[in-house]
Short mmCIF file of N, CA and C in Angstrom, two decimals:
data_model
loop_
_atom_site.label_atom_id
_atom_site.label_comp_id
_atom_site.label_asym_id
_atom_site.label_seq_id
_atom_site.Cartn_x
_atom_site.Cartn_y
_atom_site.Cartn_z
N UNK A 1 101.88 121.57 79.58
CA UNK A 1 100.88 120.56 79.28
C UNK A 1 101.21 119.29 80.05
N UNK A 2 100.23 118.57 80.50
CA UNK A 2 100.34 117.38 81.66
C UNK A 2 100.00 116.00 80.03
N UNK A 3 101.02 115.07 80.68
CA UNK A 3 100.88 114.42 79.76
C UNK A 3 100.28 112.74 80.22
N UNK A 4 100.04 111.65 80.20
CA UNK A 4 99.59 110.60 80.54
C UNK A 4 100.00 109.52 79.85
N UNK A 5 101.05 108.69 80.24
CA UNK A 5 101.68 107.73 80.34
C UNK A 5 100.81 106.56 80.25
N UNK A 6 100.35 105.98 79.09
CA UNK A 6 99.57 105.09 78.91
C UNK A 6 99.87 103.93 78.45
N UNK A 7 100.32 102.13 79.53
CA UNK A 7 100.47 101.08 78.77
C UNK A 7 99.32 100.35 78.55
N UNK A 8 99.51 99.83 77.64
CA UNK A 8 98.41 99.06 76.72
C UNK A 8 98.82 98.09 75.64
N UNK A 9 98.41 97.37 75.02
CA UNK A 9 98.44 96.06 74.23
C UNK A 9 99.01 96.58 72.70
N UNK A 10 100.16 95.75 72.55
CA UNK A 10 100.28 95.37 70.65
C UNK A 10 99.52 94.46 69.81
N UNK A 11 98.97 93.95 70.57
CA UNK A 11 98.12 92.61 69.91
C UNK A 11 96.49 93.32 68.96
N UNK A 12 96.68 93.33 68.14
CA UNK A 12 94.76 93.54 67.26
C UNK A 12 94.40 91.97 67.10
N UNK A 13 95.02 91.11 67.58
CA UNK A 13 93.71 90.44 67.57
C UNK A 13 93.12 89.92 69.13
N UNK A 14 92.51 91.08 69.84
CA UNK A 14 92.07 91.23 70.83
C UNK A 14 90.39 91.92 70.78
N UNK A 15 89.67 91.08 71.98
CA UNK A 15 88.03 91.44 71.58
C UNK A 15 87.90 93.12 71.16
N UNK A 16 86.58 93.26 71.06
CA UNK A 16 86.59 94.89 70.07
C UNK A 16 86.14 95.89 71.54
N UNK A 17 85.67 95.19 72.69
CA UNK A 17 85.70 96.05 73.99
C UNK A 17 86.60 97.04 74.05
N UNK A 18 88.31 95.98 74.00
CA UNK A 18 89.04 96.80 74.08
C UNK A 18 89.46 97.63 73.08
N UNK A 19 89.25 97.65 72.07
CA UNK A 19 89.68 98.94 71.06
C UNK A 19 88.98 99.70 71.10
N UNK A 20 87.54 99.82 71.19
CA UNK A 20 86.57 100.24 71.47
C UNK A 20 87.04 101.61 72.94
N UNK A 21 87.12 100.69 73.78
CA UNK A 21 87.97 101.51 75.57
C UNK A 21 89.03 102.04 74.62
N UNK A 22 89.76 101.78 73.70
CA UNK A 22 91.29 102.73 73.16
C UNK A 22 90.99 103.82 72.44
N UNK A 23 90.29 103.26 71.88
CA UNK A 23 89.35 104.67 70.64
C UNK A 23 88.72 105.71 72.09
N UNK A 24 87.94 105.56 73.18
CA UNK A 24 87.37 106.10 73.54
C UNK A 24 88.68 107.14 74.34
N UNK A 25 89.40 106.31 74.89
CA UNK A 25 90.57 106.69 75.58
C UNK A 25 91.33 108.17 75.11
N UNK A 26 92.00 107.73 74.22
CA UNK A 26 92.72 108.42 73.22
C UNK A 26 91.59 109.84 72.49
N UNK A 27 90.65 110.08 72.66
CA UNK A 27 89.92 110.71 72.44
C UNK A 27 89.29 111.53 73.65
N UNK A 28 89.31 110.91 74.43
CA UNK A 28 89.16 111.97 75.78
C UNK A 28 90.34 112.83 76.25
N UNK A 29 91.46 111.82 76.30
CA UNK A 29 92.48 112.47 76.82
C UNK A 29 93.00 113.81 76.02
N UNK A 30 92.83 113.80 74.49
CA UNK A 30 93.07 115.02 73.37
C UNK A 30 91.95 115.73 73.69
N UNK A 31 90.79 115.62 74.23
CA UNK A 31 89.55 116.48 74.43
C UNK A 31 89.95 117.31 75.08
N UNK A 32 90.69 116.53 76.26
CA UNK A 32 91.00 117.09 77.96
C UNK A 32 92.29 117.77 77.91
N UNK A 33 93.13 117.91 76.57
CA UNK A 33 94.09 118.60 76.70
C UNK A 33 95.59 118.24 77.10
N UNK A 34 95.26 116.54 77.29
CA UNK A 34 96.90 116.05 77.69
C UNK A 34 97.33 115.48 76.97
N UNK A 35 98.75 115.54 76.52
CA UNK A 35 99.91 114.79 75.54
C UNK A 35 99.31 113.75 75.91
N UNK A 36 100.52 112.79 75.13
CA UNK A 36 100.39 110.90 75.35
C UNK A 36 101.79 110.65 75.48
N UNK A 37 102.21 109.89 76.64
CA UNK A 37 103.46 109.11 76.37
C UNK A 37 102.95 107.79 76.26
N UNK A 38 103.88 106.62 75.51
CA UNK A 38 103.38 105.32 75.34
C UNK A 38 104.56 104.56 74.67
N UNK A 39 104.13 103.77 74.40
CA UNK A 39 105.42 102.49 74.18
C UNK A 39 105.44 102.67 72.40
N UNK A 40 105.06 103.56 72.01
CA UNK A 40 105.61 103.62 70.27
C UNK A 40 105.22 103.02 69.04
N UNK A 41 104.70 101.94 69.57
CA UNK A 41 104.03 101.18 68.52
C UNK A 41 102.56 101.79 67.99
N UNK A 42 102.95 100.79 66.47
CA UNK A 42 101.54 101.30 65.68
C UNK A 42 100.51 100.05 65.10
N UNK A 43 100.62 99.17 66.50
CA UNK A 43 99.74 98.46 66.19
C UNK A 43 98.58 98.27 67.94
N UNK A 44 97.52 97.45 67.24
CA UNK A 44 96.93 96.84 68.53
C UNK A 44 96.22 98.55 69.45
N UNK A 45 95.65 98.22 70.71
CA UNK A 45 95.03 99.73 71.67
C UNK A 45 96.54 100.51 71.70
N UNK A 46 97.75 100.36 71.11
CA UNK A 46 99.18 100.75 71.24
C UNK A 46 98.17 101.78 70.19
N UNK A 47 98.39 101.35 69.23
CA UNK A 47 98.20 102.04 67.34
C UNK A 47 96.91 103.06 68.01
N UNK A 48 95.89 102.55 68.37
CA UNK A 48 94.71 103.07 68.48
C UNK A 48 94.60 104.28 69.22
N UNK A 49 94.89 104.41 70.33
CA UNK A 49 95.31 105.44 71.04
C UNK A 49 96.37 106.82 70.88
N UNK A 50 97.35 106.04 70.07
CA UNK A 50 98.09 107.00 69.23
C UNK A 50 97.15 107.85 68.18
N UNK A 51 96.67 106.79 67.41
CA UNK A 51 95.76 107.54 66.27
C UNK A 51 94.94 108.37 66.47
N UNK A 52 94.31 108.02 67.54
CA UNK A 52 93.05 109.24 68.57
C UNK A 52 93.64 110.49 68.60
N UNK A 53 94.76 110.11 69.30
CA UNK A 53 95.61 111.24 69.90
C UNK A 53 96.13 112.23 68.42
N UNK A 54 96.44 112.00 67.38
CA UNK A 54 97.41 112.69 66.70
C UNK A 54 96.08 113.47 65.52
N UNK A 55 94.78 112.46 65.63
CA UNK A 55 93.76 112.76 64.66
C UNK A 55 93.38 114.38 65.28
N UNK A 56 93.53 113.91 66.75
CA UNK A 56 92.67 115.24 67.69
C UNK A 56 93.95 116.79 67.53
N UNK A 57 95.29 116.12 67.07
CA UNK A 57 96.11 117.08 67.60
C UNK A 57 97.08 117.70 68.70
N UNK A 58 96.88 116.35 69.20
CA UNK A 58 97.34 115.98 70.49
C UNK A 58 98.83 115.60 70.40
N UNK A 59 100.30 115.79 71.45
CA UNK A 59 101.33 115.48 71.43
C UNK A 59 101.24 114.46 71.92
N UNK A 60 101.70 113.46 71.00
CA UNK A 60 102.06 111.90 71.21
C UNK A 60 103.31 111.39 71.29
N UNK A 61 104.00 111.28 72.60
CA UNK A 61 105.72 111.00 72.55
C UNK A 61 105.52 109.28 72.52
N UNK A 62 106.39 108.84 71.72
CA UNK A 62 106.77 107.07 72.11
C UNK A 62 107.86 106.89 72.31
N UNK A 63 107.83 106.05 73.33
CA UNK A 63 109.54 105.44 73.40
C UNK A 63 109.64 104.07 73.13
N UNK A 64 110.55 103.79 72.16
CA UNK A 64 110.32 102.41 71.80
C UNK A 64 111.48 101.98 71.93
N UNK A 65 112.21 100.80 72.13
CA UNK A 65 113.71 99.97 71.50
C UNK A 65 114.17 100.29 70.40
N UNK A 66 115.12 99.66 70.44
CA UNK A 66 115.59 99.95 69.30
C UNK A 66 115.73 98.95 68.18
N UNK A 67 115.42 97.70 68.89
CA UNK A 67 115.13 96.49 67.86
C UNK A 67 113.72 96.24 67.69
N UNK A 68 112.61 96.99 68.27
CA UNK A 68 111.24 97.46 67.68
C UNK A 68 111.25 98.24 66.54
N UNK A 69 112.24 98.98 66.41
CA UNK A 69 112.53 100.16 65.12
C UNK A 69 112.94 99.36 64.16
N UNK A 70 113.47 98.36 64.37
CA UNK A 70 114.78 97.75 63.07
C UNK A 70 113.48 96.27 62.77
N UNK A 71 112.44 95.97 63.13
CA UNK A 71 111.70 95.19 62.43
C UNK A 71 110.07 95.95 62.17
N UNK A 72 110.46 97.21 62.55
CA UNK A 72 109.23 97.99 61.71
C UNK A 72 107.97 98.27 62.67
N UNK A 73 108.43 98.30 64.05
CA UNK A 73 106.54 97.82 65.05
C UNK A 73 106.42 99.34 65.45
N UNK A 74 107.61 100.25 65.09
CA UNK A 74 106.81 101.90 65.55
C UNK A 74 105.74 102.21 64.56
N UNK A 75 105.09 103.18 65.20
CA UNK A 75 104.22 103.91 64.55
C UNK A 75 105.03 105.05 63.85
N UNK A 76 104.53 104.63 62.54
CA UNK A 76 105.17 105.78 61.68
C UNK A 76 104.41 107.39 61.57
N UNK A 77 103.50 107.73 62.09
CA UNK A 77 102.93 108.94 62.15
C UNK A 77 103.34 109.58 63.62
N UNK A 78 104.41 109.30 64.36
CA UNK A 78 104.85 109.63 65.74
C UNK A 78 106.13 110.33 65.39
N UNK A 79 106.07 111.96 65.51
CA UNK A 79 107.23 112.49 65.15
C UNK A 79 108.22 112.05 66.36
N UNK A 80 107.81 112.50 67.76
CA UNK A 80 108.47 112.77 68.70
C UNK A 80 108.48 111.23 69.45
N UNK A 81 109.88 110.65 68.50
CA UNK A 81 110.25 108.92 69.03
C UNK A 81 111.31 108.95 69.70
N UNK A 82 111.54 108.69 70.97
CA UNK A 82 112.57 108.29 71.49
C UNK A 82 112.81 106.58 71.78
N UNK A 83 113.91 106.61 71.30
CA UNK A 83 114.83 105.53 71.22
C UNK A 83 115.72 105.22 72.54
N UNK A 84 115.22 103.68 72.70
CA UNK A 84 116.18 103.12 73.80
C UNK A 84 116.60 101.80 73.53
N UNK A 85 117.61 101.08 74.27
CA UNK A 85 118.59 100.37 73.85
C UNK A 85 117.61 98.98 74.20
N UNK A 86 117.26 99.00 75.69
CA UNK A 86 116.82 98.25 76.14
C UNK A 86 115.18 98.32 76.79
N UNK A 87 114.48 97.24 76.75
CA UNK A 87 112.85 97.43 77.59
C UNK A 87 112.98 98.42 78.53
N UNK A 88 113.90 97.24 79.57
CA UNK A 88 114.08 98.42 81.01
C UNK A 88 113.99 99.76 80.79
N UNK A 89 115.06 100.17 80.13
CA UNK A 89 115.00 101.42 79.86
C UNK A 89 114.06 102.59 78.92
N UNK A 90 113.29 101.60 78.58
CA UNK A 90 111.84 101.84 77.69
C UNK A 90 111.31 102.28 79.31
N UNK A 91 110.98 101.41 79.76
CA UNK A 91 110.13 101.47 81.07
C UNK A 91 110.40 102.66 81.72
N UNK A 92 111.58 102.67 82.34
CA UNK A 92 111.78 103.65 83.45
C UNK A 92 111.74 105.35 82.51
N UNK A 93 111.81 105.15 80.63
CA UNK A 93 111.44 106.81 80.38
C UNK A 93 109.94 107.02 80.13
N UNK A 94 109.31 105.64 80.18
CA UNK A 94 107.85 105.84 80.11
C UNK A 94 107.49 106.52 81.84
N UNK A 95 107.79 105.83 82.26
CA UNK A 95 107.23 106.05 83.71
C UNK A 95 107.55 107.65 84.01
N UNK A 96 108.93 108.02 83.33
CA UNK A 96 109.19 109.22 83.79
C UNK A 96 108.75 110.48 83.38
N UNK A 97 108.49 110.10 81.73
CA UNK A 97 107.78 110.97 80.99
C UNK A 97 106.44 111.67 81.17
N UNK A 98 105.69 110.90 81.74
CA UNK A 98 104.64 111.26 82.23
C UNK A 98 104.40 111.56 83.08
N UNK A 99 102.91 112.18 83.67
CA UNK A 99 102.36 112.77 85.01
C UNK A 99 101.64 112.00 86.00
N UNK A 100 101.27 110.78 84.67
CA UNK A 100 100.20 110.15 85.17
C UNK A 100 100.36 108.28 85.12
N UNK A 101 100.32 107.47 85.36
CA UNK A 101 99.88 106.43 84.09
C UNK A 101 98.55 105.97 84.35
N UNK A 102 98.00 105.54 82.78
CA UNK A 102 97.19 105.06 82.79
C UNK A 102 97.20 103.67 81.95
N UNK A 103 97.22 102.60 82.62
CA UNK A 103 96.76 101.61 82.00
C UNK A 103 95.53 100.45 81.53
N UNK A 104 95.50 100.26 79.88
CA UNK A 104 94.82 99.61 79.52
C UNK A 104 94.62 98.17 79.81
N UNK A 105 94.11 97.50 78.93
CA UNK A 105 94.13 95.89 78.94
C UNK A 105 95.11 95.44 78.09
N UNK A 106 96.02 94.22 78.70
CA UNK A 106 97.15 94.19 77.88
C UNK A 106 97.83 92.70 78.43
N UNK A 107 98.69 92.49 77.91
CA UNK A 107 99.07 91.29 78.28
C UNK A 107 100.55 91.26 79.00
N UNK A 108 101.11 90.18 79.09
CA UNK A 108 102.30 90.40 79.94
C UNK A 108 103.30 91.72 80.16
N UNK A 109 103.16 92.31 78.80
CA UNK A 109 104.27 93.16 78.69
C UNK A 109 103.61 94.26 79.29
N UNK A 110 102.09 94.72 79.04
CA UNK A 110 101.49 95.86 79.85
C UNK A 110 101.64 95.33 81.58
N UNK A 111 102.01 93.79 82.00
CA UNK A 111 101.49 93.96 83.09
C UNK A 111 102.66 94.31 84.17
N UNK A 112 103.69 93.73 83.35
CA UNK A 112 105.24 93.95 83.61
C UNK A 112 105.65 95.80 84.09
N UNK A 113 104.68 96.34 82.58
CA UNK A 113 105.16 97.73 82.76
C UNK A 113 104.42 97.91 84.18
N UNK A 114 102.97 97.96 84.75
CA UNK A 114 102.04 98.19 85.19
C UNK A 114 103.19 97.67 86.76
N UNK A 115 103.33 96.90 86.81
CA UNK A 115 103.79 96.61 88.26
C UNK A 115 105.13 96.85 88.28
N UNK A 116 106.45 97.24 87.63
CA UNK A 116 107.24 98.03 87.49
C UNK A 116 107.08 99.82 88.17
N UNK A 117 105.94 99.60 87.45
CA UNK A 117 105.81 101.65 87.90
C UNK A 117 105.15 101.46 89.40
N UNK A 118 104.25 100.19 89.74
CA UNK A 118 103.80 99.91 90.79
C UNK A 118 105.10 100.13 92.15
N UNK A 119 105.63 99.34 92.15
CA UNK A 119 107.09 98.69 92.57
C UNK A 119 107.96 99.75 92.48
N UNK A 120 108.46 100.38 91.73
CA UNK A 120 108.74 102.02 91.49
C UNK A 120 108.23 103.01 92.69
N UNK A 121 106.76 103.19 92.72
CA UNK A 121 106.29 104.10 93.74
C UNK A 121 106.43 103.55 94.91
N UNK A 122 106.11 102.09 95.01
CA UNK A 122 106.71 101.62 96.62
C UNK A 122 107.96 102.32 97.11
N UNK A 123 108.76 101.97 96.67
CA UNK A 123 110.38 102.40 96.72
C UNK A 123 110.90 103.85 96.83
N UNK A 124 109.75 104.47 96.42
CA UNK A 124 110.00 105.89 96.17
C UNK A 124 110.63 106.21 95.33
N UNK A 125 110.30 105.48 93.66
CA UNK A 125 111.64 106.05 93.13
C UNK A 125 110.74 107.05 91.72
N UNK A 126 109.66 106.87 91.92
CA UNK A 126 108.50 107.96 91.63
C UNK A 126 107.38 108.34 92.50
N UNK A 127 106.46 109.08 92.36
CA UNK A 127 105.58 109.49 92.42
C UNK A 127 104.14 109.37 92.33
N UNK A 128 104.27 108.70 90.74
CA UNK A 128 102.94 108.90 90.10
C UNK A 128 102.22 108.18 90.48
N UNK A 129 100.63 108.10 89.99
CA UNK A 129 99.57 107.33 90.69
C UNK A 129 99.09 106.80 89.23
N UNK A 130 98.48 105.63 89.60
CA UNK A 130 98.07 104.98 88.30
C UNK A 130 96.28 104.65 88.55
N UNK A 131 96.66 104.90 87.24
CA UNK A 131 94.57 104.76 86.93
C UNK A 131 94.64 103.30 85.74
N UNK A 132 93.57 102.14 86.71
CA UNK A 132 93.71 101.06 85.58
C UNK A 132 92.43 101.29 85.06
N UNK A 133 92.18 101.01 84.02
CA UNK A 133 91.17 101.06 83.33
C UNK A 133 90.68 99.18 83.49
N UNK A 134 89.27 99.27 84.02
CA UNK A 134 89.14 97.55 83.95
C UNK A 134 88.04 97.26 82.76
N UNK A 135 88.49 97.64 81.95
CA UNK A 135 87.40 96.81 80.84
C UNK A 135 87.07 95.49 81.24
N UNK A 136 85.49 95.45 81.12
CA UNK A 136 85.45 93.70 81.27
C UNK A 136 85.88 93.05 82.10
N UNK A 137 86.35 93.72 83.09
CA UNK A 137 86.55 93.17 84.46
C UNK A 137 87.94 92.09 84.00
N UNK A 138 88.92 92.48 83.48
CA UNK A 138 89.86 92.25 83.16
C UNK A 138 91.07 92.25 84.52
N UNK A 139 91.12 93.26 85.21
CA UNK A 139 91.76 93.38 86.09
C UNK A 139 91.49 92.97 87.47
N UNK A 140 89.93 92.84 87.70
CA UNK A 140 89.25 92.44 89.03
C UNK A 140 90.02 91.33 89.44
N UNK A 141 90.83 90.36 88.98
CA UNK A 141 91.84 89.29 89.75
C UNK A 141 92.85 90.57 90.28
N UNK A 142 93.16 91.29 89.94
CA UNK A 142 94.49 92.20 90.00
C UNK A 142 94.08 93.28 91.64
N UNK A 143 92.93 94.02 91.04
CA UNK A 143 92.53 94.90 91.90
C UNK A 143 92.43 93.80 93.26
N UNK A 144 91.23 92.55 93.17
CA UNK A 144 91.31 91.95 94.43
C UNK A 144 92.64 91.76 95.16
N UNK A 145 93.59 91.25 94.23
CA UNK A 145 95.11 90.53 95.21
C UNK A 145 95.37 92.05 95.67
N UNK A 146 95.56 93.17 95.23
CA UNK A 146 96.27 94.36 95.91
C UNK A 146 95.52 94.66 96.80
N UNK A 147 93.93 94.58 96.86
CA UNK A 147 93.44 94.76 97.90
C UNK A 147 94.02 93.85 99.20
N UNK A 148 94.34 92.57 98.82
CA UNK A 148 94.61 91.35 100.23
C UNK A 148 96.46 92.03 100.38
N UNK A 149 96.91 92.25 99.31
CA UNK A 149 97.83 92.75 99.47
C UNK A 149 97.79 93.47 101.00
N UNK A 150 97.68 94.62 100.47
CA UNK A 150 97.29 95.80 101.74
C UNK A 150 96.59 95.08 103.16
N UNK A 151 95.56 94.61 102.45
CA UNK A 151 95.18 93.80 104.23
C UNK A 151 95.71 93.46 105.04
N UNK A 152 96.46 92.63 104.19
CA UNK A 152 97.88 91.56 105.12
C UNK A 152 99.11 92.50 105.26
N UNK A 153 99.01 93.53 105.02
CA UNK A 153 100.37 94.55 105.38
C UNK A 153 101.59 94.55 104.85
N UNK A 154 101.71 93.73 103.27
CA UNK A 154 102.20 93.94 102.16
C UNK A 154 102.80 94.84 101.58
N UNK A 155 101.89 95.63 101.30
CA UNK A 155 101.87 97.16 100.89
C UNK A 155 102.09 98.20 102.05
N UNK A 156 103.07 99.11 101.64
CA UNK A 156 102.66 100.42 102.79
C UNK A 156 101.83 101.28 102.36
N UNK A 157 101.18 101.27 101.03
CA UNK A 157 100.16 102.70 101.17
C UNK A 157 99.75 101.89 99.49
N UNK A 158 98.50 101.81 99.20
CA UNK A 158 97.70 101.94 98.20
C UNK A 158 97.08 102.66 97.61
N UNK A 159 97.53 104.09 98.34
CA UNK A 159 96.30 105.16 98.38
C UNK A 159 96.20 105.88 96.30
N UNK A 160 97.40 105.35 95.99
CA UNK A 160 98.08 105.83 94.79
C UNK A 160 97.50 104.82 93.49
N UNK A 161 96.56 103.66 93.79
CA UNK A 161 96.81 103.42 92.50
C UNK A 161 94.83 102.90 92.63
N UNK A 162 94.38 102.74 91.48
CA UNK A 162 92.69 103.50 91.47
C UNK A 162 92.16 102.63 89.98
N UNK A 163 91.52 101.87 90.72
CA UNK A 163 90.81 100.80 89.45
C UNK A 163 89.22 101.40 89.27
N UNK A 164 89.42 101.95 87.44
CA UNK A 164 87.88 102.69 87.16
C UNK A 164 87.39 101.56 86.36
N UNK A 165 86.14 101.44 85.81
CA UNK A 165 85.51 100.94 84.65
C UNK A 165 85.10 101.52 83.67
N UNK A 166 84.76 102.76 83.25
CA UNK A 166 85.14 103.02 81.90
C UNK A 166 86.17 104.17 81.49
N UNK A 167 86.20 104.61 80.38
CA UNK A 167 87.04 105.86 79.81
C UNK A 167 86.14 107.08 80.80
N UNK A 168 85.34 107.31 80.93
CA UNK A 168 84.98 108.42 81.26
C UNK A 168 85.63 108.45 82.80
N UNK A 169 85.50 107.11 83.81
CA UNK A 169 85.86 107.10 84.98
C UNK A 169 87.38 107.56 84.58
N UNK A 170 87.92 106.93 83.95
CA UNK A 170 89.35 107.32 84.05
C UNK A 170 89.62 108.41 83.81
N UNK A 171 89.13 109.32 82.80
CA UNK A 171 89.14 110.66 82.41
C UNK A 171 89.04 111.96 83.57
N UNK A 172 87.94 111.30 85.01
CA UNK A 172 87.62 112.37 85.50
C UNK A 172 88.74 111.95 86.96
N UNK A 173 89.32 110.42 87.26
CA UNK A 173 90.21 110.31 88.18
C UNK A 173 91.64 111.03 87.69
N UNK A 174 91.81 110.78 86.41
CA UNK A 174 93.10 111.55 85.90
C UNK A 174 92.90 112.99 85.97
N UNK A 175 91.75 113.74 85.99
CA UNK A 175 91.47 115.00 85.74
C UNK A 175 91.59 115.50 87.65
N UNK A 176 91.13 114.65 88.28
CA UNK A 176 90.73 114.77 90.00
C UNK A 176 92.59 115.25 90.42
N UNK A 177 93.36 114.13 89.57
CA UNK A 177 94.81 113.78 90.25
C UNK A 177 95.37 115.36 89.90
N UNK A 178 94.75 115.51 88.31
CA UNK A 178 96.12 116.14 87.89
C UNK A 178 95.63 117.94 87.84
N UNK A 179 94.58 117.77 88.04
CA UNK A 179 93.77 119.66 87.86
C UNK A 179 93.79 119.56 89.36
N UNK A 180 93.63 118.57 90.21
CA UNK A 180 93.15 119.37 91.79
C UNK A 180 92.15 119.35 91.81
#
């Protein structure tokens, strides 16, 4: 089973677009047959996407810290939790766990992960290709700079990372990457 590495937001008090894109998310991807890796939590498009996922039957791995565990922010309906000491090392088993990533709308900490795994594939120290989801045109500052990025010869290859606008776009670029 191909699984999809999804960062996204702890915050619920964020507009209902985006829970809305998490609910839809998390429900395609269990349609379509792929696990979830994700950052563990059970709150915010974090919680939401999990919940999709586990309602449908779907394998939901989290990896969370370990001082996320000791003030209560995992999701308690996530059998399969792995524990790490540190973020970093949150990061680099998210990135690894998965086939795919896909990221939501999120705030520093999604954007940290998001250009980590970015920065990662430069280097060669993965693979994977990332699908952003732009709700609301949330990311269009993001997508433009990587575009000037690349212009100006920044980047050696962009070919890997793919800004959709809704769940369904993302559903059928993740499906393009990972079925062939």
């Amino acid at each position: 089973m191909k699984s999809v590495t999804v960062f996204c937001a702890s915050s619920d008090r964020i507009p209902e677009i985006y829970k809305q894109h998490a609910h839809e998310v998390g429900k395609l991807l269990a349609e379509a047959g792929y696990g979830l890796v994700y950052g563990g939590g059970g709150l915010g498009t974090m919680g939401i996407v999990a919940d999709e996922m586990l309602a449908a039957g779907a394998h939901v791995k989290g990896v969370i810290p370990r001082f996320m565990v000791e003030v209560e922010w995992q999701h308690k309906g996530v059998t399969d939790m792995e524990l790490t000491e540190t973020m970093s090392e949150r990061k680099q088993r998210l990135i690894e766990a998965g086939d795919i990533v896909l990221v939501l709308a999120g705030g520093v900490g999604t954007l940290d992960e998001m250009f980590e795994a970015i920065s990662d594939r430069k280097l060669e120290l993965n693979e994977k290709s990332m699908v952003v989801l732009n709700t609301n045109g949330l990311y269009t500052p993001i997508k433009d700079l990587m575009s000037r990025l690349d212009e100006e010869n920044f980047l050696r290859d962009n070919d890997n990372l793919y800004f959709v606008d809704t769940p369904q776009e993302a559903l059928r670029k993740i499906d393009s990457i990972l079925k062939g």
